Short mmCIF file of C-alpha atoms in Angstrom, two decimals:
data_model
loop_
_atom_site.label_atom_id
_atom_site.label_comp_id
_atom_site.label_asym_id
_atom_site.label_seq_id
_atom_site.Cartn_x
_atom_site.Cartn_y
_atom_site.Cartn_z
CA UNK A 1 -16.29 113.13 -64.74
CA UNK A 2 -19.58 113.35 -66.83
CA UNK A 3 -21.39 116.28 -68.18
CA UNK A 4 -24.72 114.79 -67.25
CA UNK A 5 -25.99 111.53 -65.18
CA UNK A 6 -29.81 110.93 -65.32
CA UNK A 7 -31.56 109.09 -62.42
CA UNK A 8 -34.32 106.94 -63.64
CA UNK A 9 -34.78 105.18 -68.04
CA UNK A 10 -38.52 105.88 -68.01
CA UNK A 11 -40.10 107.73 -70.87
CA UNK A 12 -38.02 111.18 -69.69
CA UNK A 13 -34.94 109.48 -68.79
CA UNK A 14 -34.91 107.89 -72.05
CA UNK A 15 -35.87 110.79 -74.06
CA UNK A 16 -32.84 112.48 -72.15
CA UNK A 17 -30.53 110.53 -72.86
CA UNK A 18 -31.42 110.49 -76.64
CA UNK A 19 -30.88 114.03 -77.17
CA UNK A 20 -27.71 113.82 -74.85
CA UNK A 21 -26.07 111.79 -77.06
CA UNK A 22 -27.43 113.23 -79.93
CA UNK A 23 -25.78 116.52 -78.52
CA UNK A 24 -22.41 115.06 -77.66
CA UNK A 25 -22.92 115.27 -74.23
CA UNK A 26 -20.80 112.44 -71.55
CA UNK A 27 -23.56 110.90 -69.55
CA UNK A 28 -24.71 108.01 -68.10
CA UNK A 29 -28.10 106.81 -67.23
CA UNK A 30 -28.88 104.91 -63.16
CA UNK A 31 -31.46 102.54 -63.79
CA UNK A 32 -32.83 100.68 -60.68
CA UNK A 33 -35.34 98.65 -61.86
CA UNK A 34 -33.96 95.70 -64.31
CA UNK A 35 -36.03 97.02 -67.39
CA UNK A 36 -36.02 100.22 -68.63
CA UNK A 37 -39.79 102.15 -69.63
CA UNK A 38 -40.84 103.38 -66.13
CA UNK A 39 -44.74 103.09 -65.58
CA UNK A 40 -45.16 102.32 -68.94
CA UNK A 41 -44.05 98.66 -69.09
CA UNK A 42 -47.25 97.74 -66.99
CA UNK A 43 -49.53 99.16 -68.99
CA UNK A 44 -51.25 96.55 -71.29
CA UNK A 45 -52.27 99.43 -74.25
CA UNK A 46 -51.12 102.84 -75.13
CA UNK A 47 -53.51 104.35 -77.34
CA UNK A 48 -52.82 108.40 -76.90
CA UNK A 49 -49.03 108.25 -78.19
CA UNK A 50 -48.95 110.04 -81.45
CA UNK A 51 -48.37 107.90 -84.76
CA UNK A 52 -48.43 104.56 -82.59
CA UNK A 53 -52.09 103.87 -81.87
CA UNK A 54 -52.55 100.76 -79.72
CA UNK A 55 -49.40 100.07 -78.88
CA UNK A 56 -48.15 97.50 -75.96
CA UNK A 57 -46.81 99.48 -72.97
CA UNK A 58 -44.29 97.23 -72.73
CA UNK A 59 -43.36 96.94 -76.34
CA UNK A 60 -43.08 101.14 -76.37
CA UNK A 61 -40.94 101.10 -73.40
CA UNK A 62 -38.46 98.89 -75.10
CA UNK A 63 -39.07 101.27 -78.18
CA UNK A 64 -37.73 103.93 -76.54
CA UNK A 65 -34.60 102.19 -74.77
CA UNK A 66 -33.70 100.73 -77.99
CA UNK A 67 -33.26 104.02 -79.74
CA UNK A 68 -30.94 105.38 -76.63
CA UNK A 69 -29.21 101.96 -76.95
CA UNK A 70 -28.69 102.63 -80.86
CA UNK A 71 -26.89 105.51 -80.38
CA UNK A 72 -24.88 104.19 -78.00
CA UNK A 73 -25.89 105.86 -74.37
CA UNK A 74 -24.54 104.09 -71.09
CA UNK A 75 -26.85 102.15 -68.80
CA UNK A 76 -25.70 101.72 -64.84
CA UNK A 77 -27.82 99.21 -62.90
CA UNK A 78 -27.96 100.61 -59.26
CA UNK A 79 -29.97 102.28 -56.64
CA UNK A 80 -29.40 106.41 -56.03
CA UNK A 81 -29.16 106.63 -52.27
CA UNK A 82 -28.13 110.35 -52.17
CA UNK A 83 -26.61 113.69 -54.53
CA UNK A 84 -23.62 115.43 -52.80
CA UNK A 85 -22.35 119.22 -53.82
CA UNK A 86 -18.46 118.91 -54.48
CA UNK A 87 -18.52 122.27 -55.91
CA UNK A 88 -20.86 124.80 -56.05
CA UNK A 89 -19.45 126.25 -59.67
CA UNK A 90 -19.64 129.83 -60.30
CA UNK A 91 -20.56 131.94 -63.48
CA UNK A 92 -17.53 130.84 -65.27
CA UNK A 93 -17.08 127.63 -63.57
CA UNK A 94 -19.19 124.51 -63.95
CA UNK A 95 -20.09 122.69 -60.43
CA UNK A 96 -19.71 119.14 -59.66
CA UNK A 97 -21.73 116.59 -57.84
CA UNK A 98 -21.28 113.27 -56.81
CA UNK A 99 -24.74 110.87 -57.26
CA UNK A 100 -24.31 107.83 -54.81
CA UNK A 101 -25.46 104.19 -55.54
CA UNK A 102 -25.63 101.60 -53.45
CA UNK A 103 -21.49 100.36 -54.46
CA UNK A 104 -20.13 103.25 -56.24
CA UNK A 105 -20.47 107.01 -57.14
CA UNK A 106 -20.28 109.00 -60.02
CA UNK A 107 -19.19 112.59 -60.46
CA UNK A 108 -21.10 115.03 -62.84
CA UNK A 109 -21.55 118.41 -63.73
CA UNK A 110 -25.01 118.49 -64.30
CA UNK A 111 -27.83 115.94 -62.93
CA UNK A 112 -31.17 115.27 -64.13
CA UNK A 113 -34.05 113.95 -61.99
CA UNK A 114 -36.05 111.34 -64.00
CA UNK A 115 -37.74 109.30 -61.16
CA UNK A 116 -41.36 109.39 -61.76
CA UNK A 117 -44.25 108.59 -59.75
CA UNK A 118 -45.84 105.75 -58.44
CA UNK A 119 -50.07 105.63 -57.73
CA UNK A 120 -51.28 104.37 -54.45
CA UNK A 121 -52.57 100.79 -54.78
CA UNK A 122 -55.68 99.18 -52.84
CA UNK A 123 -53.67 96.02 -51.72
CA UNK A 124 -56.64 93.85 -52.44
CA UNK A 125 -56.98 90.30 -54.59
CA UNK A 126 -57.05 90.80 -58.05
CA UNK A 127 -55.60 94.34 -58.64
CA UNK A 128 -52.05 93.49 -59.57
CA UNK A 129 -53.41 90.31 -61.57
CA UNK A 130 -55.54 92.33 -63.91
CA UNK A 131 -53.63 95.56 -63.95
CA UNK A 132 -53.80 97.10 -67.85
CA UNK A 133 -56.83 94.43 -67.99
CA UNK A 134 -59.75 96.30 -66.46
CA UNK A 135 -57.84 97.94 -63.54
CA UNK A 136 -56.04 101.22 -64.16
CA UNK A 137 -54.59 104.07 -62.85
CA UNK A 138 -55.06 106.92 -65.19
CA UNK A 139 -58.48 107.58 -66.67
CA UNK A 140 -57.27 110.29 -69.09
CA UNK A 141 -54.86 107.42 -70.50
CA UNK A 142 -57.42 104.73 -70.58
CA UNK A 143 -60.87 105.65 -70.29
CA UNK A 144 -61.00 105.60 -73.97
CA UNK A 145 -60.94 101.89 -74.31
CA UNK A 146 -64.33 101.88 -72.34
CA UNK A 147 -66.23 103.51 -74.77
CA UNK A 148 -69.90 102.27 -73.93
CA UNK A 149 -68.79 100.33 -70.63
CA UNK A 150 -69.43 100.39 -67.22
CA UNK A 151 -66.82 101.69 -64.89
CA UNK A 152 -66.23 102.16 -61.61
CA UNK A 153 -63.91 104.77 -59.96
CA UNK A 154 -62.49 104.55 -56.11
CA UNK A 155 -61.91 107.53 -54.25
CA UNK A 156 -63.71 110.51 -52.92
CA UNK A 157 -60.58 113.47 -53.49
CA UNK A 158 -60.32 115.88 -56.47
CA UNK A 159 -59.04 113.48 -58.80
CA UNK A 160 -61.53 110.54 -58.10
CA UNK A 161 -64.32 112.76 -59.27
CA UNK A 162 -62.67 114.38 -61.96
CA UNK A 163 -62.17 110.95 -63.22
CA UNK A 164 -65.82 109.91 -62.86
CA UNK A 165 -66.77 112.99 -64.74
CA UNK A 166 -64.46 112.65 -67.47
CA UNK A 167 -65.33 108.79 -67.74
CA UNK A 168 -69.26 109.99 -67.60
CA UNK A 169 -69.04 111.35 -70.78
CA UNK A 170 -68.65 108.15 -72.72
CA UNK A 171 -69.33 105.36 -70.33
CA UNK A 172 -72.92 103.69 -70.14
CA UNK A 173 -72.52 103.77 -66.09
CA UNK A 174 -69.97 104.75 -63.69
CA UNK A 175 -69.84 104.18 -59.93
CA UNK A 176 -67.83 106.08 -57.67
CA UNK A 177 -67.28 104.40 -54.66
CA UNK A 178 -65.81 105.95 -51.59
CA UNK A 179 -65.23 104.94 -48.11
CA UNK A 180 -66.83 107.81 -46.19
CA UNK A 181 -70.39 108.91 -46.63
CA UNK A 182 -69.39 112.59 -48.34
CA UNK A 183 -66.33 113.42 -50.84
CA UNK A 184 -63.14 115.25 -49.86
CA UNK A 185 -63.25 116.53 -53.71
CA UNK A 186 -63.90 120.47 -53.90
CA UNK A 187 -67.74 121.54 -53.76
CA UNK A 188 -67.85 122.72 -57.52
CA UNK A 189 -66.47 119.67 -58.90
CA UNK A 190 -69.19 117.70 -56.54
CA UNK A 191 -71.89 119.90 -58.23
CA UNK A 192 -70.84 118.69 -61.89
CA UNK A 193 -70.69 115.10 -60.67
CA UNK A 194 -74.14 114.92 -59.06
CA UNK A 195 -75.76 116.59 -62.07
CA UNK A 196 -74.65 113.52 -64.36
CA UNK A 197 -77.63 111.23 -64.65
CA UNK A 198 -74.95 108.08 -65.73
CA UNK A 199 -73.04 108.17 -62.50
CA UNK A 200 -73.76 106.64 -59.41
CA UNK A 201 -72.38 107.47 -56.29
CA UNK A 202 -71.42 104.07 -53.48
CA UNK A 203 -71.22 105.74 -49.84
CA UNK A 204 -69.43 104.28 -46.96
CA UNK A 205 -68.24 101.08 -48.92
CA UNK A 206 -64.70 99.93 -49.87
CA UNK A 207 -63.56 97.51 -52.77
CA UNK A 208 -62.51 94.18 -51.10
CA UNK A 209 -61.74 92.03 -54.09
CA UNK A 210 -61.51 92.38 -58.18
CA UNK A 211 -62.52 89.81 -59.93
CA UNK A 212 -62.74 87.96 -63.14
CA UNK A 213 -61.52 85.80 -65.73
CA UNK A 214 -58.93 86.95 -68.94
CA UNK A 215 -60.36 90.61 -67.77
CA UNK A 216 -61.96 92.45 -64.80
CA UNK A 217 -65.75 91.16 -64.87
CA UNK A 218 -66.91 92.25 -60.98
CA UNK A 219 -66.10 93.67 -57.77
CA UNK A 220 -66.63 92.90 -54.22
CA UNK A 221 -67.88 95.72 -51.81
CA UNK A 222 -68.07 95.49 -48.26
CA UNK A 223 -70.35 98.73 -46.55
CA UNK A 224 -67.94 99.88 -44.22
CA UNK A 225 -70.87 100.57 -41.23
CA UNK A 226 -72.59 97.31 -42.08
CA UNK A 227 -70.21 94.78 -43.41
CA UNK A 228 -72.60 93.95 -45.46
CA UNK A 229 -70.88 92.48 -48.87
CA UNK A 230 -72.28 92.79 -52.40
CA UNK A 231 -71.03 91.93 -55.97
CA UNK A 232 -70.93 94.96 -58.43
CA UNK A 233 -70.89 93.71 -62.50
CA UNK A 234 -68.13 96.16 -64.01
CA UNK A 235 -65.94 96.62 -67.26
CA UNK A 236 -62.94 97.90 -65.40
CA UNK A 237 -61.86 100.26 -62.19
CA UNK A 238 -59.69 103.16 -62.05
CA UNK A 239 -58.19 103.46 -58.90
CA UNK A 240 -57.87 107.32 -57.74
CA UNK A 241 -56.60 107.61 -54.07
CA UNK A 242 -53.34 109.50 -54.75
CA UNK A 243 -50.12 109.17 -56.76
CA UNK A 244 -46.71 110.08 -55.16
CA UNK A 245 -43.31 111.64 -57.09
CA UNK A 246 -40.67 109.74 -55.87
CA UNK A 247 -38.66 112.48 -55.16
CA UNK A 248 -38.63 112.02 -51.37
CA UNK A 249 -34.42 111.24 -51.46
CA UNK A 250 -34.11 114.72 -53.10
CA UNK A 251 -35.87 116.93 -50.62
CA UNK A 252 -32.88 118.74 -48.91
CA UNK A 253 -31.44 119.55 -51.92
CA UNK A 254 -34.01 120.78 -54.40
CA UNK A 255 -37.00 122.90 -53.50
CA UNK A 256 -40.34 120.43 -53.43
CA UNK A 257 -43.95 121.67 -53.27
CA UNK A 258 -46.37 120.57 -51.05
CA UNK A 259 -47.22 117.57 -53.11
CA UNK A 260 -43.74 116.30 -53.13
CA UNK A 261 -43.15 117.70 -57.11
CA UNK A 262 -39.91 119.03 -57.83
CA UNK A 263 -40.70 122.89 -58.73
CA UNK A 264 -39.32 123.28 -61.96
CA UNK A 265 -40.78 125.37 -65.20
CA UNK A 266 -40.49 124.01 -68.47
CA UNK A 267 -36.75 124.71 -68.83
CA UNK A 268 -36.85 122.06 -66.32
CA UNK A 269 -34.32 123.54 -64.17
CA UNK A 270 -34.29 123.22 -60.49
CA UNK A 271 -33.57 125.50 -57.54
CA UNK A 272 -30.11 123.88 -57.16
CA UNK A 273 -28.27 125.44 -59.97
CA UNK A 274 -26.78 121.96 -62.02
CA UNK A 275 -29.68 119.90 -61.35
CA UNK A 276 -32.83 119.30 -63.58
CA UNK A 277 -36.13 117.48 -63.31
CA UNK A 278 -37.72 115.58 -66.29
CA UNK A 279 -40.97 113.88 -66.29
CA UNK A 280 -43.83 112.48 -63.59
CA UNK A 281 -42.10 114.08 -60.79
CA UNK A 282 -41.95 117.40 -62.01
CA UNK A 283 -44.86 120.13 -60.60
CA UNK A 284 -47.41 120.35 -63.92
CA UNK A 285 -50.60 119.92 -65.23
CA UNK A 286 -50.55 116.59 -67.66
CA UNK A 287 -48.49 113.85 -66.20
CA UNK A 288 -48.93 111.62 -69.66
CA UNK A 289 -45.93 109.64 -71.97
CA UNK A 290 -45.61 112.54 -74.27
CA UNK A 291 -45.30 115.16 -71.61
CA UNK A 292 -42.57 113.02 -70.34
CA UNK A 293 -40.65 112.74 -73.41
CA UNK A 294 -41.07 116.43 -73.90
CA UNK A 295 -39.55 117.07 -70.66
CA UNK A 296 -36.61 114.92 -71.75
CA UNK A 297 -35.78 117.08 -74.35
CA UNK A 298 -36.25 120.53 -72.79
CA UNK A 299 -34.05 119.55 -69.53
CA UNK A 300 -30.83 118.26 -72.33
CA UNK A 301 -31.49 121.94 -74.38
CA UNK A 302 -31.54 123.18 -71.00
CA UNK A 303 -28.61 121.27 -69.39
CA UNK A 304 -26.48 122.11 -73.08
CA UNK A 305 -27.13 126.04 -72.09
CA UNK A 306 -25.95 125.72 -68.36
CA UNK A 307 -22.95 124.26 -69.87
CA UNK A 308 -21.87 126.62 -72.71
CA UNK A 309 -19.38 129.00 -71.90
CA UNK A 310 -18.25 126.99 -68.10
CA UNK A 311 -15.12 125.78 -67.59
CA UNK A 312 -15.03 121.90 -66.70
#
């Protein structure tokens, strides 16, 4: 019987499971992936993590598991297929729940959600061969390191133009390219985008192909009504057109909003009394590393206070 098992050793996870230990707590981390770091590990340069200015992605994510290694926190390879309620608990008593892998199960009093989210991907030539080398997923993370380039930005939603905008401000050019011939973003975010004299707008045209050599050099474009196919010279593409918590196994036993985000505040504590969200998949406003990592420490401050005072 553990006090706590966390789902998922990226940046929350790992925080977690730092200040579990650090707190005393019996827990285990479920790792499915065979390194630990989450999103992280694919991300060729982390400049926006305080004190550690152009860091690796990968090299941080082993950071961070090496410190929850050092003091000594258990790591279970496996895949979470479900969370059962043994035992509800009560105001004196702690509950329990089982969390089911793939060949075993492990009971716990508390649980914390640390799955993340994945972004949608384009599918096309090129994009997983120069991801963290001109393609991206996260223009608040990156957009930095294209200071004076020219970018382009797919998508035509909320996101896709708040990411043109942002990148507008210190890019040379930036294309936003969308599929249909008018965006699905809201009207006053369209306003602030078509005011900007640096940013160029591609109707009815979808990327077909990145290209380049050590980094992203060009795109290919097809015009959807045409088919008509055309080479655009770029720095690097941020692809907007969504980003999904994986949180989908959880559904019928925590309350989700309409997004899929577990609804949590920043206690981090869920509607199912025992069970606590950390990270990318939680419902908030900045989705970065250090939000993550703060999460990781509020859910084991908050998963210590469930536990005071319940007998186990």
């Amino acid at each position: 019987m553990y006090d706590l098992v966390i789902v998922g050793s990226g940046p929350a996870g790992l925080s977690a499971a730092v200040y579990a230990k650090r707190a005393g707590l019996n827990m285990i981390i479920i790792e499915k992936n065979p390194v630990s770091g989450g999103q992280i590990i694919d991300t060729y340069e982390v400049d926006n993590y305080l004190g550690i200015p152009g860091v690796n992605g990968f090299d941080l994510g082993m950071k961070f598991r090496e410190h929850a290694d050092k003091l000594g926190a258990e790591f279970v390879d496996g895949v979470v297929t479900g969370i059962e309620c043994v035992s509800e608990g009560s105001n004196t008593k702690a509950p329990v729940f089982k969390v089911v892998t793939e060949d075993s199960s492990y009971e716990t009093h508390t649980v914390l959600l640390a799955t993340g989210a994945h972004h949608s991907k384009l599918g096309i030539p090129g994009e997983e061969e120069y991801i963290g080398k001109g393609v991206s997923y996260c223009a608040t993370c990156d957009g930095a390191f294209y200071r004076g380039k020219v970018t382009a930005v797919n998508g035509g939603g909320d996101v896709a133009v708040e990411d043109a905008i942002f990148l507008a401000r210190f890019c040379s050019k930036v294309y936003l390219i969308h599929r249909r011939d008018e965006l699905r973003a809201t009207k006053i975010l369209q306003e602030e985008l078509f005011g900007l004299d640096n940013v160029e707008v591609i109707w009815d045209s979808v990327v077909k192909e990145i290209d380049g050599e050590d980094k992203v050099t060009h795109l290919q474009i097809e015009n959807v009504k045409n088919k008509e196919m055309k080479k655009l010279d770029v720095d690097g593409i941020f692809v907007a057109i969504g980003i999904h918590p994986s949180t989908d196994l959880f559904a019928d036993i925590v309350e989700l909003d309409e997004k899929g985000y577990v609804i949590a505040g920043e206690d981090c504590a869920t509607s199912k009394a025992g069970i606590f969200v950390a990270g990318d998949s939680r419902q908030k406003r900045l989705r970065q590393i250090v939000t993550a990592v703060a999460d990781g420490a509020n859910a084991v401050t908050a998963v210590q206070d469930f536990l005071v005072g319940k007998e186990k």
